[in-house]
Amino acid sequence: MNLGFQQKERQTLDLLQSELDGFRKSGRRVFATSSFQSQSVPLLHMLGNHFPEVGILFLDTRFLFPETYAFKETLAQRFHLNVITLQSTSSLEQQRETKSGLFQYALNPDRCCFINKVQPLDNFLKSGDVWISGVRRDQTSVRKMMNTLEENDKGILKFHPMLEWTNKDIHYYIQHYGLPQHPLEKEGYVSIGCIPCTYKWMGDEQRGGRWVGSKKTECGLHTGK
């Protein structure tokens, strides 16, 4: 096994410790978001073991796979996570178009993501809060350009401690600690989001299988300022 990830683990833990100490002293609220995929496991494991006070925000679109809900419960129990579930204030029935009866994911995926992911998070986080995300540079062209610390136009500080990790680092970390992986991975799913917009994928793209047939690669959480 390639143990190069261990250096990144130590660096990430040191970074988390240093930054979280500063956030506490300044009185900021700190939360992490997680999609509860396999790629989420190392950061959740580190937070649960070393920083259990950090709440984990779970954006429940109500379109997720049953396996994702079950995996969330598995990780929450195993890592002793404080999971806070956020949902849109708009019911699923309210999200249907009156004339066609179709949901927004079929009509306007960007609108669906905004209603069910971006807006609930915007409604929860306040100016001055810290939002920890496990995004990595190797995932998309948008994420490749991110900085470890970024403040958006709402005054929320975005903290990306996993930016320099790679897909191989994630794999080796999980194997080294004997941690679980999302059950749909072995069925051919590479990146797992909502049921209507997630497909099995045979390519090498980190976000392969999401919004197939369109140029969309992001839900909108990480593209807005």
Short mmCIF file of C-alpha atoms in Angstrom, two decimals:
data_model
loop_
_atom_site.label_atom_id
_atom_site.label_comp_id
_atom_site.label_asym_id
_atom_site.label_seq_id
_atom_site.Cartn_x
_atom_site.Cartn_y
_atom_site.Cartn_z
CA MET A 1 0.00 0.00 0.00
CA ASN A 2 1.19 3.50 -0.86
CA LEU A 3 1.44 5.33 2.47
CA GLY A 4 2.05 8.78 0.99
CA PHE A 5 -1.42 9.81 2.12
CA GLN A 6 -0.23 9.72 5.73
CA GLN A 7 1.78 12.91 5.24
CA LYS A 8 -1.31 14.61 3.84
CA GLU A 9 -3.34 13.29 6.76
CA ARG A 10 -0.89 14.84 9.24
CA GLN A 11 -0.80 18.12 7.32
CA THR A 12 -4.60 18.21 7.14
CA LEU A 13 -5.01 17.52 10.85
CA ASP A 14 -2.49 20.26 11.67
CA LEU A 15 -4.30 22.66 9.33
CA LEU A 16 -7.68 21.82 10.86
CA GLN A 17 -6.33 22.26 14.38
CA SER A 18 -4.72 25.60 13.62
CA GLU A 19 -7.67 27.07 11.75
CA LEU A 20 -10.35 25.74 14.12
CA ASP A 21 -8.49 27.19 17.11
CA GLY A 22 -8.56 30.57 15.40
CA PHE A 23 -12.23 30.25 14.46
CA ARG A 24 -13.18 29.44 18.06
CA LYS A 25 -11.26 32.42 19.41
CA SER A 26 -13.07 34.71 16.99
CA GLY A 27 -16.46 33.27 18.01
CA ARG A 28 -17.35 31.87 14.60
CA ARG A 29 -19.82 29.03 14.12
CA VAL A 30 -18.17 26.16 12.22
CA PHE A 31 -19.93 23.52 10.12
CA ALA A 32 -18.90 20.98 7.52
CA THR A 33 -21.04 19.85 4.62
CA SER A 34 -20.95 16.27 3.36
CA SER A 35 -22.55 14.36 0.52
CA PHE A 36 -21.78 11.08 2.34
CA GLN A 37 -20.00 9.42 -0.56
CA SER A 38 -16.81 7.36 -0.23
CA GLN A 39 -14.82 10.51 -1.03
CA SER A 40 -16.35 12.07 2.11
CA VAL A 41 -15.07 9.35 4.43
CA PRO A 42 -11.52 10.59 5.26
CA LEU A 43 -12.61 14.12 6.25
CA LEU A 44 -15.58 12.80 8.25
CA HIS A 45 -13.28 10.29 9.97
CA MET A 46 -10.82 13.03 10.92
CA LEU A 47 -13.54 15.39 12.13
CA GLY A 48 -15.29 12.69 14.14
CA ASN A 49 -12.07 11.53 15.81
CA HIS A 50 -10.44 14.89 16.46
CA PHE A 51 -13.06 17.65 16.14
CA PRO A 52 -16.42 16.15 17.17
CA GLU A 53 -17.80 19.58 17.99
CA VAL A 54 -18.07 20.41 14.28
CA GLY A 55 -21.63 19.85 13.06
CA ILE A 56 -22.02 18.00 9.75
CA LEU A 57 -24.63 19.49 7.42
CA PHE A 58 -26.46 16.96 5.25
CA LEU A 59 -28.40 18.45 2.35
CA ASP A 60 -31.34 16.08 1.94
CA THR A 61 -32.84 16.75 -1.49
CA ARG A 62 -35.32 13.87 -0.96
CA PHE A 63 -34.14 12.50 -4.31
CA LEU A 64 -31.13 10.61 -2.93
CA PHE A 65 -30.51 6.89 -3.21
CA PRO A 66 -31.69 4.75 -0.26
CA GLU A 67 -28.09 3.52 -0.04
CA THR A 68 -26.90 7.08 0.59
CA TYR A 69 -29.29 7.53 3.52
CA ALA A 70 -28.14 4.19 4.96
CA PHE A 71 -24.46 5.08 4.44
CA LYS A 72 -25.01 8.39 6.23
CA GLU A 73 -26.42 6.56 9.25
CA THR A 74 -23.52 4.08 9.21
CA LEU A 75 -20.89 6.83 9.19
CA ALA A 76 -22.74 8.98 11.73
CA GLN A 77 -22.85 6.11 14.22
CA ARG A 78 -19.35 4.84 13.58
CA PHE A 79 -17.66 8.26 13.67
CA HIS A 80 -20.00 9.75 16.31
CA LEU A 81 -20.97 12.62 14.05
CA ASN A 82 -23.41 15.39 14.89
CA VAL A 83 -25.40 15.39 11.64
CA ILE A 84 -27.75 18.29 10.96
CA THR A 85 -30.20 17.61 8.11
CA LEU A 86 -31.25 20.51 5.88
CA GLN A 87 -34.15 20.39 3.41
CA SER A 88 -35.85 22.84 1.11
CA THR A 89 -38.90 24.60 2.57
CA SER A 90 -40.58 23.84 -0.75
CA SER A 91 -42.33 20.46 -0.75
CA LEU A 92 -41.74 18.04 -3.62
CA GLU A 93 -45.29 18.61 -4.83
CA GLN A 94 -44.68 22.36 -4.91
CA GLN A 95 -41.64 21.71 -7.10
CA ARG A 96 -43.70 20.12 -9.87
CA GLU A 97 -44.61 22.22 -12.88
CA THR A 98 -48.39 22.57 -12.98
CA LYS A 99 -48.86 21.97 -16.70
CA SER A 100 -46.50 19.03 -17.33
CA GLY A 101 -46.37 17.57 -13.83
CA LEU A 102 -42.59 17.23 -14.18
CA PHE A 103 -40.13 17.92 -11.39
CA GLN A 104 -37.50 20.63 -11.78
CA TYR A 105 -34.72 18.10 -12.28
CA ALA A 106 -36.30 17.19 -15.64
CA LEU A 107 -37.02 20.78 -16.64
CA ASN A 108 -34.14 22.80 -15.20
CA PRO A 109 -31.48 20.87 -13.22
CA ASP A 110 -29.77 24.10 -12.12
CA ARG A 111 -33.04 25.31 -10.63
CA CYS A 112 -33.56 21.97 -8.89
CA CYS A 113 -30.08 22.12 -7.34
CA PHE A 114 -30.69 25.70 -6.23
CA ILE A 115 -34.00 24.86 -4.55
CA ASN A 116 -32.82 21.69 -2.85
CA LYS A 117 -29.15 22.34 -2.08
CA VAL A 118 -28.00 25.93 -2.48
CA GLN A 119 -31.00 27.66 -0.90
CA PRO A 120 -31.27 25.43 2.22
CA LEU A 121 -27.58 25.98 2.93
CA ASP A 122 -27.89 29.72 2.31
CA ASN A 123 -30.80 29.85 4.74
CA PHE A 124 -28.78 28.06 7.45
CA LEU A 125 -25.36 29.66 7.27
CA LYS A 126 -24.96 33.22 8.52
CA SER A 127 -22.38 35.91 7.85
CA GLY A 128 -19.27 35.10 9.84
CA ASP A 129 -19.83 31.34 9.83
CA VAL A 130 -17.19 28.90 8.61
CA TRP A 131 -18.16 26.28 6.04
CA ILE A 132 -15.79 23.30 5.78
CA SER A 133 -16.00 21.40 2.50
CA GLY A 134 -14.06 18.35 1.34
CA VAL A 135 -13.69 19.46 -2.30
CA ARG A 136 -10.44 18.52 -4.09
CA ARG A 137 -8.54 20.07 -6.98
CA ASP A 138 -8.55 16.83 -8.98
CA GLN A 139 -12.35 16.66 -9.18
CA THR A 140 -13.34 19.44 -11.61
CA SER A 141 -11.88 22.45 -13.41
CA VAL A 142 -13.87 24.72 -11.08
CA ARG A 143 -12.41 23.11 -7.95
CA LYS A 144 -8.89 23.16 -9.39
CA MET A 145 -8.89 26.96 -9.03
CA MET A 146 -10.06 27.09 -5.42
CA ASN A 147 -8.07 28.35 -2.43
CA THR A 148 -7.89 26.79 1.01
CA LEU A 149 -9.70 29.79 2.52
CA GLU A 150 -12.20 31.88 0.57
CA GLU A 151 -14.83 34.34 1.77
CA ASN A 152 -17.99 34.60 -0.29
CA ASP A 153 -20.16 37.65 -0.81
CA LYS A 154 -22.38 36.66 2.12
CA GLY A 155 -19.48 36.92 4.57
CA ILE A 156 -19.19 33.14 4.98
CA LEU A 157 -15.64 31.77 5.15
CA LYS A 158 -15.23 28.64 3.01
CA PHE A 159 -12.50 26.30 4.27
CA HIS A 160 -11.21 23.54 1.97
CA PRO A 161 -8.73 21.39 3.94
CA MET A 162 -8.73 18.48 1.42
CA LEU A 163 -7.81 20.43 -1.72
CA GLU A 164 -4.47 18.71 -2.30
CA TRP A 165 -5.73 15.17 -1.73
CA THR A 166 -6.16 12.89 -4.74
CA ASN A 167 -8.56 10.08 -5.49
CA LYS A 168 -5.74 7.62 -4.72
CA ASP A 169 -5.13 9.28 -1.34
CA ILE A 170 -8.81 8.82 -0.49
CA HIS A 171 -8.65 5.15 -1.52
CA TYR A 172 -5.51 4.41 0.49
CA TYR A 173 -6.84 6.21 3.58
CA ILE A 174 -10.03 4.15 3.54
CA GLN A 175 -8.10 0.91 3.03
CA HIS A 176 -5.54 1.73 5.74
CA TYR A 177 -8.16 2.39 8.42
CA GLY A 178 -10.58 -0.30 7.24
CA LEU A 179 -13.39 2.19 6.67
CA PRO A 180 -16.62 1.55 4.75
CA GLN A 181 -17.28 2.69 1.19
CA HIS A 182 -20.56 3.74 -0.37
CA PRO A 183 -22.32 0.50 -1.42
CA LEU A 184 -23.19 1.80 -4.90
CA GLU A 185 -19.53 2.11 -5.91
CA LYS A 186 -19.19 -1.61 -6.51
CA GLU A 187 -22.19 -1.38 -8.84
CA GLY A 188 -20.43 1.06 -11.16
CA TYR A 189 -21.31 4.47 -9.75
CA VAL A 190 -18.35 6.87 -9.60
CA SER A 191 -19.95 10.04 -8.22
CA ILE A 192 -23.25 9.63 -6.39
CA GLY A 193 -25.83 12.39 -6.16
CA CYS A 194 -29.59 12.35 -6.67
CA ILE A 195 -31.25 9.38 -8.35
CA PRO A 196 -32.57 11.22 -11.45
CA CYS A 197 -29.21 12.83 -12.26
CA THR A 198 -26.76 10.01 -11.40
CA TYR A 199 -25.71 7.23 -13.77
CA LYS A 200 -23.21 4.38 -13.79
CA TRP A 201 -19.91 5.42 -15.37
CA MET A 202 -16.99 3.59 -16.92
CA GLY A 203 -14.65 6.54 -17.51
CA ASP A 204 -11.92 8.12 -15.36
CA GLU A 205 -13.66 11.43 -14.60
CA GLN A 206 -14.00 12.10 -10.87
CA ARG A 207 -17.52 13.41 -11.36
CA GLY A 208 -18.44 10.99 -14.13
CA GLY A 209 -22.07 9.92 -14.30
CA ARG A 210 -23.49 13.19 -13.01
CA TRP A 211 -25.90 15.11 -15.27
CA VAL A 212 -25.02 12.95 -18.27
CA GLY A 213 -25.78 14.61 -21.61
CA SER A 214 -25.25 18.16 -20.32
CA LYS A 215 -22.26 20.41 -19.62
CA LYS A 216 -23.25 20.67 -15.97
CA THR A 217 -20.57 19.42 -13.54
CA GLU A 218 -21.49 21.29 -10.34
CA CYS A 219 -24.67 21.57 -8.31
CA GLY A 220 -24.01 25.26 -7.60
CA LEU A 221 -22.78 25.01 -4.00
CA HIS A 222 -19.18 25.60 -5.06
CA THR A 223 -19.62 27.92 -8.02
CA GLY A 224 -21.27 30.95 -6.44
CA LYS A 225 -19.41 33.63 -4.57
#
